[in-house]
Each structure stands twice: as C-alpha cells, then as structure tokens.
Short mmCIF file of C-alpha atoms in Angstrom, two decimals:
data_model
loop_
_atom_site.label_atom_id
_atom_site.label_comp_id
_atom_site.label_asym_id
_atom_site.label_seq_id
_atom_site.Cartn_x
_atom_site.Cartn_y
_atom_site.Cartn_z
CA MET T 1 103.01 81.58 85.43
CA LYS T 2 100.42 81.74 88.25
CA ASN T 3 102.43 80.60 91.27
CA ASN T 4 105.61 82.27 90.07
CA LEU T 5 103.76 85.54 89.47
CA SER T 6 102.01 85.68 92.83
CA GLU T 7 105.15 84.63 94.71
CA ARG T 8 107.23 87.32 93.03
CA LEU T 9 104.65 90.04 93.63
CA LEU T 10 104.07 89.12 97.28
CA PHE T 11 107.83 89.07 97.89
CA PHE T 12 108.09 92.49 96.24
CA TYR T 13 105.21 93.80 98.38
CA ASP T 14 106.65 92.47 101.62
CA HIS T 15 110.01 94.14 100.98
CA SER T 16 109.05 97.31 99.09
CA LYS T 17 105.57 98.45 100.09
CA ARG T 18 105.12 102.04 101.19
CA VAL T 19 104.01 102.78 104.74
CA LEU T 20 100.49 104.18 104.42
CA PRO T 21 98.09 105.01 107.26
CA TRP T 22 95.25 102.86 105.90
CA ARG T 23 97.54 99.83 105.78
CA ASP T 24 98.03 99.79 109.56
CA ASN T 25 95.14 97.37 110.00
CA LYS T 26 92.34 95.65 108.11
CA ASN T 27 89.64 98.12 109.15
CA PRO T 28 87.12 98.07 106.27
CA TYR T 29 86.07 101.66 107.02
CA TYR T 30 89.65 102.90 106.65
CA ILE T 31 90.10 100.93 103.44
CA TRP T 32 86.83 102.24 102.03
CA ILE T 33 87.67 105.89 102.78
CA SER T 34 91.20 105.55 101.39
CA GLU T 35 90.03 103.89 98.18
CA ILE T 36 87.47 106.62 97.51
CA MET T 37 90.06 109.32 98.23
CA LEU T 38 92.58 107.66 95.91
CA GLN T 39 90.20 107.87 92.96
CA GLN T 40 91.60 110.75 90.88
CA THR T 41 94.04 111.66 93.70
CA ARG T 42 97.73 110.86 94.23
CA VAL T 43 98.75 108.93 97.35
CA GLU T 44 100.97 111.74 98.68
CA THR T 45 98.06 114.18 98.39
CA ALA T 46 95.55 111.81 99.98
CA ILE T 47 97.54 110.95 103.13
CA PRO T 48 96.98 114.17 105.13
CA TYR T 49 93.34 114.31 104.01
CA PHE T 50 92.82 110.72 105.14
CA GLU T 51 94.41 111.34 108.54
CA ARG T 52 92.34 114.48 109.14
CA PHE T 53 89.15 112.77 107.93
CA ILE T 54 89.58 109.71 110.15
CA ASN T 55 90.57 111.83 113.13
CA GLU T 56 87.30 113.76 112.89
CA LEU T 57 85.05 111.00 111.51
CA PRO T 58 86.50 107.76 112.95
CA THR T 59 83.45 105.57 112.30
CA VAL T 60 80.70 104.97 109.76
CA GLU T 61 78.18 106.36 112.24
CA ALA T 62 80.16 109.59 112.62
CA LEU T 63 80.32 109.96 108.85
CA SER T 64 76.56 109.39 108.55
CA LYS T 65 75.87 112.28 110.96
CA VAL T 66 78.37 114.89 109.78
CA GLU T 67 76.94 118.19 108.54
CA ASP T 68 77.22 118.59 104.79
CA ASP T 69 79.18 121.83 105.03
CA ARG T 70 81.69 120.25 107.42
CA LEU T 71 82.07 117.23 105.14
CA MET T 72 82.79 119.50 102.18
CA LYS T 73 85.33 121.41 104.27
CA LEU T 74 87.13 118.17 105.15
CA TRP T 75 87.17 117.28 101.45
CA GLU T 76 88.16 120.76 100.27
CA GLY T 77 91.03 120.59 97.78
CA LEU T 78 90.58 116.92 96.83
CA GLY T 79 88.15 117.72 94.03
CA TYR T 80 85.48 115.44 92.56
CA TYR T 81 83.22 116.37 95.47
CA SER T 82 80.50 113.89 94.51
CA ARG T 83 82.83 111.29 96.08
CA ALA T 84 82.31 112.88 99.49
CA ARG T 85 78.56 113.19 99.05
CA ASN T 86 78.37 109.53 98.04
CA LEU T 87 80.41 108.56 101.11
CA LYS T 88 77.88 110.14 103.44
CA LYS T 89 74.94 108.71 101.51
CA ALA T 90 76.49 105.25 101.71
CA ALA T 91 77.29 105.67 105.41
CA ILE T 92 73.66 106.51 106.16
CA LYS T 93 72.59 103.32 104.37
CA VAL T 94 75.16 101.23 106.28
CA VAL T 95 73.82 102.59 109.59
CA GLU T 96 70.16 102.24 108.66
CA GLU T 97 70.21 98.93 106.78
CA PHE T 98 73.33 97.10 107.97
CA ASN T 99 73.42 98.08 111.66
CA GLY T 100 76.51 100.21 111.11
CA VAL T 101 78.58 97.27 109.84
CA ILE T 102 80.16 97.52 106.39
CA PRO T 103 78.89 94.55 104.35
CA ASN T 104 81.29 91.76 103.50
CA ASN T 105 79.63 90.59 100.30
CA LYS T 106 79.85 92.03 96.80
CA LYS T 107 76.14 92.58 96.14
CA GLU T 108 75.48 94.52 99.33
CA LEU T 109 78.70 96.53 99.05
CA GLU T 110 77.92 97.58 95.51
CA SER T 111 74.45 98.69 96.57
CA LEU T 112 76.18 101.57 98.40
CA SER T 113 76.60 104.89 96.58
CA GLY T 114 80.03 105.35 95.03
CA ILE T 115 81.13 101.71 95.36
CA GLY T 116 81.68 99.85 92.10
CA PRO T 117 83.46 96.60 91.18
CA TYR T 118 86.98 97.91 91.85
CA THR T 119 86.25 99.44 95.26
CA SER T 120 84.23 96.43 96.39
CA GLY T 121 87.06 94.15 95.26
CA ALA T 122 89.59 96.18 97.22
CA ILE T 123 87.49 96.18 100.41
CA LEU T 124 86.56 92.50 100.19
CA SER T 125 90.09 91.30 99.46
CA ILE T 126 92.01 93.61 101.80
CA ALA T 127 89.64 93.85 104.77
CA PHE T 128 87.96 90.44 104.52
CA GLU T 129 90.63 88.38 102.70
CA GLN T 130 88.19 87.20 100.05
CA LYS T 131 89.48 85.76 96.80
CA ILE T 132 88.45 88.52 94.44
CA ALA T 133 90.29 90.79 91.99
CA ALA T 134 90.52 94.56 92.37
CA VAL T 135 91.35 96.05 88.99
CA ASP T 136 92.22 99.75 88.88
CA GLY T 137 94.29 101.80 86.45
CA ASN T 138 97.55 100.53 87.92
CA VAL T 139 96.47 96.91 87.47
CA LEU T 140 95.32 97.53 83.90
CA ARG T 141 98.69 99.07 83.06
CA VAL T 142 100.79 96.32 84.71
CA PHE T 143 98.89 93.46 83.11
CA SER T 144 98.64 95.10 79.69
CA ARG T 145 102.44 95.33 79.68
CA LEU T 146 103.05 91.96 81.31
CA TYR T 147 100.93 90.14 78.69
CA LYS T 148 101.54 92.64 75.82
CA ILE T 149 97.84 93.42 75.45
CA GLU T 150 97.60 95.89 72.59
CA GLU T 151 93.85 96.52 72.65
CA ASP T 152 92.36 99.71 74.10
CA ILE T 153 92.29 99.37 77.91
CA LYS T 154 89.21 101.62 78.00
CA ASP T 155 87.29 98.99 76.08
CA ILE T 156 85.00 96.82 78.21
CA LYS T 157 86.23 93.60 76.56
CA THR T 158 89.85 94.49 77.28
CA LYS T 159 89.07 95.30 80.90
CA GLN T 160 87.24 91.99 81.25
CA ARG T 161 90.17 90.10 79.73
CA ILE T 162 92.60 91.68 82.19
CA LYS T 163 90.20 91.06 85.09
CA GLU T 164 90.14 87.35 84.17
CA LEU T 165 93.95 87.26 84.00
CA VAL T 166 94.15 88.79 87.48
CA GLU T 167 91.53 86.40 88.84
CA ASN T 168 93.42 83.43 87.40
CA SER T 169 96.62 84.63 89.04
CA LEU T 170 95.16 85.07 92.55
CA PRO T 171 97.07 83.06 95.17
CA SER T 172 95.41 80.68 97.61
CA LYS T 173 96.12 83.08 100.49
CA ARG T 174 96.86 86.80 101.01
CA ASN T 175 94.64 88.02 98.18
CA GLY T 176 94.40 91.49 99.67
CA ASP T 177 98.18 91.82 99.77
CA TYR T 178 98.40 90.43 96.24
CA ASN T 179 95.97 93.01 94.86
CA GLN T 180 97.87 95.74 96.68
CA ALA T 181 101.16 94.37 95.35
CA ILE T 182 100.03 94.84 91.75
CA MET T 183 98.80 98.36 92.53
CA GLU T 184 102.06 99.15 94.32
CA LEU T 185 104.08 97.93 91.36
CA GLY T 186 101.99 100.08 89.02
CA ALA T 187 102.32 103.16 91.20
CA THR T 188 106.04 102.98 91.92
CA ILE T 189 107.77 101.00 89.13
CA CYS T 190 105.45 100.23 86.20
CA ARG T 191 104.51 103.90 86.24
CA PRO T 192 101.85 105.77 84.25
CA ASN T 193 103.99 108.73 83.22
CA GLY T 194 107.55 108.57 82.00
CA ARG T 195 109.72 105.51 81.66
CA PRO T 196 108.88 102.47 83.80
CA ILE T 197 111.77 101.39 86.04
CA CYS T 198 112.08 97.95 84.45
CA GLU T 199 115.47 97.19 86.03
CA GLU T 200 113.81 97.23 89.47
CA CYS T 201 110.71 95.27 88.46
CA PRO T 202 110.31 91.74 89.87
CA LEU T 203 108.57 90.74 86.62
CA GLU T 204 111.14 92.11 84.19
CA ASP T 205 112.23 88.76 82.76
CA ILE T 206 108.67 87.57 82.09
CA CYS T 207 107.21 90.87 80.86
CA LYS T 208 106.21 90.58 77.21
CA ALA T 209 106.18 94.35 76.66
CA LYS T 210 109.79 94.52 77.89
CA LYS T 211 110.76 91.62 75.64
CA HIS T 212 109.32 93.41 72.60
CA HIS T 213 110.48 96.91 73.64
CA MET T 214 106.89 98.14 74.00
CA GLN T 215 106.97 99.49 77.57
CA MET T 216 106.53 103.07 76.37
CA VAL T 217 103.78 102.10 73.91
CA LEU T 218 101.54 100.13 76.22
CA PRO T 219 98.96 100.40 77.54
CA PHE T 220 97.09 101.70 74.54
CA GLN T 221 94.08 103.86 75.29
CA SER T 222 91.90 105.95 73.03
CA LYS T 223 92.12 109.70 73.38
CA LYS T 224 89.78 111.51 75.74
CA ALA T 225 87.10 113.75 74.33
CA LYS T 226 88.28 117.34 74.04
CA ARG T 227 87.38 119.47 77.06
CA ARG T 228 84.90 122.33 76.65
CA MET T 229 86.36 125.75 77.46
CA GLU T 230 84.36 128.29 79.47
CA THR T 231 85.30 131.87 80.31
CA LYS T 232 84.39 133.43 83.64
CA THR T 233 84.81 136.65 85.55
CA VAL T 234 85.35 136.20 89.29
CA TYR T 235 84.55 139.03 91.71
CA ILE T 236 86.24 139.23 95.10
CA LEU T 237 83.75 141.57 96.75
CA GLN T 238 85.04 143.19 99.93
CA TYR T 239 83.25 145.35 102.49
CA GLY T 240 85.41 146.20 105.49
CA ASP T 241 87.03 142.95 106.64
CA LYS T 242 84.31 140.77 105.11
CA TYR T 243 84.21 139.01 101.75
CA ALA T 244 81.23 137.83 99.71
CA ILE T 245 80.65 134.15 99.03
CA ARG T 246 77.62 132.21 97.86
CA LYS T 247 76.51 128.60 97.79
CA ARG T 248 76.35 126.79 94.48
CA PRO T 249 73.23 124.83 93.46
CA SER T 250 72.67 121.41 95.03
CA GLN T 251 73.00 119.68 91.64
CA GLY T 252 75.68 119.76 88.95
CA LEU T 253 79.34 120.75 88.94
CA LEU T 254 80.72 121.56 92.43
CA ALA T 255 77.25 121.03 93.89
CA SER T 256 76.61 122.71 97.27
CA MET T 257 80.12 124.17 97.46
CA TYR T 258 80.79 127.81 98.26
CA GLU T 259 82.27 130.13 95.67
CA PHE T 260 83.13 133.74 95.00
CA PRO T 261 80.54 135.57 92.89
CA ASN T 262 81.23 135.03 89.21
CA VAL T 263 79.57 135.39 85.82
CA GLU T 264 79.97 133.80 82.42
CA GLY T 265 82.32 135.57 80.02
CA HIS T 266 85.10 138.10 80.54
CA VAL T 267 83.84 141.44 81.82
CA GLY T 268 85.81 144.64 81.28
CA LYS T 269 86.91 146.74 84.27
CA ASN T 270 84.59 149.58 83.28
CA GLU T 271 81.60 147.21 83.04
CA ILE T 272 81.66 145.90 86.63
CA PRO T 273 78.06 146.17 87.94
CA PHE T 274 78.75 146.99 91.60
CA PRO T 275 78.80 150.30 93.55
CA SER T 276 82.48 150.43 94.38
CA ASN T 277 85.13 152.63 95.92
CA LYS T 278 87.99 150.80 94.25
CA VAL T 279 88.48 148.07 91.65
CA LYS T 280 91.72 146.15 91.26
CA LYS T 281 92.43 143.75 88.40
CA LEU T 282 93.63 140.37 89.67
CA PRO T 283 95.77 137.74 87.90
CA ASN T 284 94.09 135.44 85.41
CA ALA T 285 93.52 131.83 86.45
CA LYS T 286 92.76 128.52 84.78
CA HIS T 287 91.25 125.37 86.24
CA ILE T 288 90.89 122.03 84.47
CA PHE T 289 88.04 119.67 85.29
CA SER T 290 87.68 116.28 83.63
CA HIS T 291 85.47 117.67 80.84
CA ILE T 292 85.63 121.46 81.22
CA GLU T 293 88.31 124.15 81.40
CA TRP T 294 87.60 127.39 83.19
CA HIS T 295 89.54 130.41 81.96
CA MET T 296 89.03 133.13 84.57
CA ILE T 297 89.78 136.78 85.01
CA GLY T 298 89.23 138.40 88.39
CA TYR T 299 88.68 141.68 90.18
CA LEU T 300 88.98 142.77 93.79
CA VAL T 301 86.06 145.14 94.32
CA GLU T 302 85.84 147.30 97.46
CA LEU T 303 82.14 148.04 97.85
CA LYS T 304 80.50 151.20 99.12
CA ILE T 305 77.70 149.17 100.70
CA PRO T 306 77.25 145.42 101.46
CA LEU T 307 74.90 143.56 99.15
CA ASP T 308 72.14 141.33 100.54
CA ASP T 309 72.57 138.69 97.81
CA TYR T 310 75.68 137.16 99.41
CA ILE T 311 77.06 135.62 102.58
CA TRP T 312 79.60 137.95 104.17
CA LYS T 313 82.45 136.35 106.10
CA SER T 314 85.95 137.25 107.28
CA LYS T 315 88.91 135.47 105.74
CA GLU T 316 89.41 133.54 109.01
CA GLU T 317 85.79 132.29 108.88
CA ILE T 318 86.15 131.31 105.24
CA LYS T 319 89.37 129.42 105.99
CA LYS T 320 87.92 127.48 108.92
CA GLU T 321 84.30 126.89 107.99
CA TYR T 322 83.56 127.22 104.28
CA SER T 323 84.64 124.87 101.51
CA ILE T 324 85.85 126.85 98.49
CA PRO T 325 86.76 124.62 95.52
CA SER T 326 90.38 124.56 94.37
CA ALA T 327 89.16 126.08 91.09
CA PHE T 328 89.32 129.38 92.97
CA LYS T 329 92.60 128.69 94.79
CA LYS T 330 94.48 131.59 93.17
CA TYR T 331 91.81 133.99 94.41
CA ILE T 332 91.60 132.37 97.86
CA LYS T 333 95.36 132.87 98.19
CA ILE T 334 94.99 136.56 97.39
CA ILE T 335 92.48 136.99 100.21
CA MET T 336 94.48 134.98 102.73
CA GLU T 337 97.66 136.90 102.02
CA ASP T 338 95.98 140.30 102.09
#
C-alpha cells in the first residue's frame, strides 16, 4: 500500500490543502510557532494570533527578548499559557546555545522546552525535509480508521504501532508535505467530531474502517478523568474609571497572568468584604480547563476608597497592556462595554 498511499495523499494535498500563513515558506521558526499554537487550538482561531505574533516577534532573537507581560498579552485568549512560556524559554536556549539557529536534528530540538516527538517531527520534516514521522491526533485518527486499529489510541503501544505504520509509508521525497497531507485529511475530511466525509476521501476504497462500517466507532480512546469542579466569586472592583487587577503566582494554573480579584466559594451579596457605595450582581460564568471547571458568580463593586492590595488600571490600559485569561472573558466584556 506504501506507494499508492503516499501518492494519493500527496495528490490530495496538492489539490486540496488550505492556504495557511505558516505554509508560505519553510521557515523553521514559523513552523515551530504554528505547531505550538495549534496544540489545543483550532486552525481558524490560531491564524490571527500567528500573524500578530510573527509581526511583532519575527525572529527567535526577538522572542527571546520579549517582556513576559507582552508575551502573555500576545497569547491572551489562546489558553494553555505554559506553551508561551516554554516558547520564550526555548528561544533563549536557541540564542545562547545554538547561535540563534533552530537545530535541525531531533536530539537538540527535543532539548528545547515544549518540543516533543510530534513537534520535532513536524519541524524536521516540513522545514528540513527529513524523513521522519509527525504523529498528532489527526494522524492517529486517520491511521486507526485506515487500518481498523481497535486498541485505545491513548495507549503507548497503540501510538507506537501507528507511528511505525506512518514511518513505513513515508515517501522517498516530500516528507513534510506527506505529514501535512495526513494532518489535512484528518482536519478536513476524516474529522474528529461528527461523520467523516468518506465520499470525498482519497483513501475511501482502501479504508478498513469504511469497509467494516466502523468510521463512527474508531478511533477508540478511553474516557478522560472527570474534571474537578471549583466555585469562585469574582469581584470587579471599580474606583472612578479604574478597575482592580492582580497578578497570579508565578507557578501553577494561569501562572503570571493578571486576573480580577476572586475568592474560593460563592459569597452572598451581603457578605462582600469591601467598603462600597454600590454592589451589582453580575451574570454567572463557567470556564472549563482540561482538568478543572470553574463555576463563578460575580459582583461589580463601586468602592468608596481605592485599596492598596491591587493594581488599578483603566479599561483601555487593561485592553492594551494586561493579559486577562479567557476564564474571565464574560467579566472583561462587561467592563469593556460599560
């Protein structure tokens, strides 16, 4: 199946690939940034972030020197902020240890923070045309259906089996395009949610899942652990045209991001511990992290005096300079529309 498979997928890629800004050239920096952004993020969401990021930080050296607060602001809304911190950490190492040149071998690439086997495979194959597999969720899904692999795709042995199948199918040339072709097929046709568009798939007649009517069953993956639920009360503290924000700790969830003051649990309106002129109940909000759910209630509190415990900024300053996680987006919107 090897030659037939690679020929079909490359033909599909040449005629059906989406136009994406990181595909304009083989710049390893562009490919690296895009691959990190695309972890846990949809392509349509990532595009404007990528363009803004590259416009402001066009090189590894620029990334290595960016202020942390500015980096977080550029990343604001993408979530999983450790990705951005790892990017800067890796960029510093590239500048200091590799003379500002992104390494073109697997061992050195994977010594950089945030770069594992998939990302290194993507960079090496796409930017440097090396014969190496890049196996992400799309590839796992496509190959589990193509070969009717019924084992759990979260299992290390299953992942290794699929990796070997991809490696054995690599063409003699255009390995970067081939890896992208499988990903493209998984993103646009052999989709993760809903029915795959089998009638448009270049592999329909050789797909074992299709033959056995198992497209909607595969891939099989074990259920995720149940998320822990936490309740919070969020305070939008206002004094004149300024609002209170504070910086989160440098470690843990949403490390070093800015947030509105909040406490654990749901606090009643009559229990609010601030000297206020007016208190307004705000809509409830929910935010889902990978392992935690926040269930929030909120209050807009007009203070009699400013409190020294917080950073006081106008809504324009918050919008331009401070990275507020999307967990608070409902409350950010309230301020911005006020």
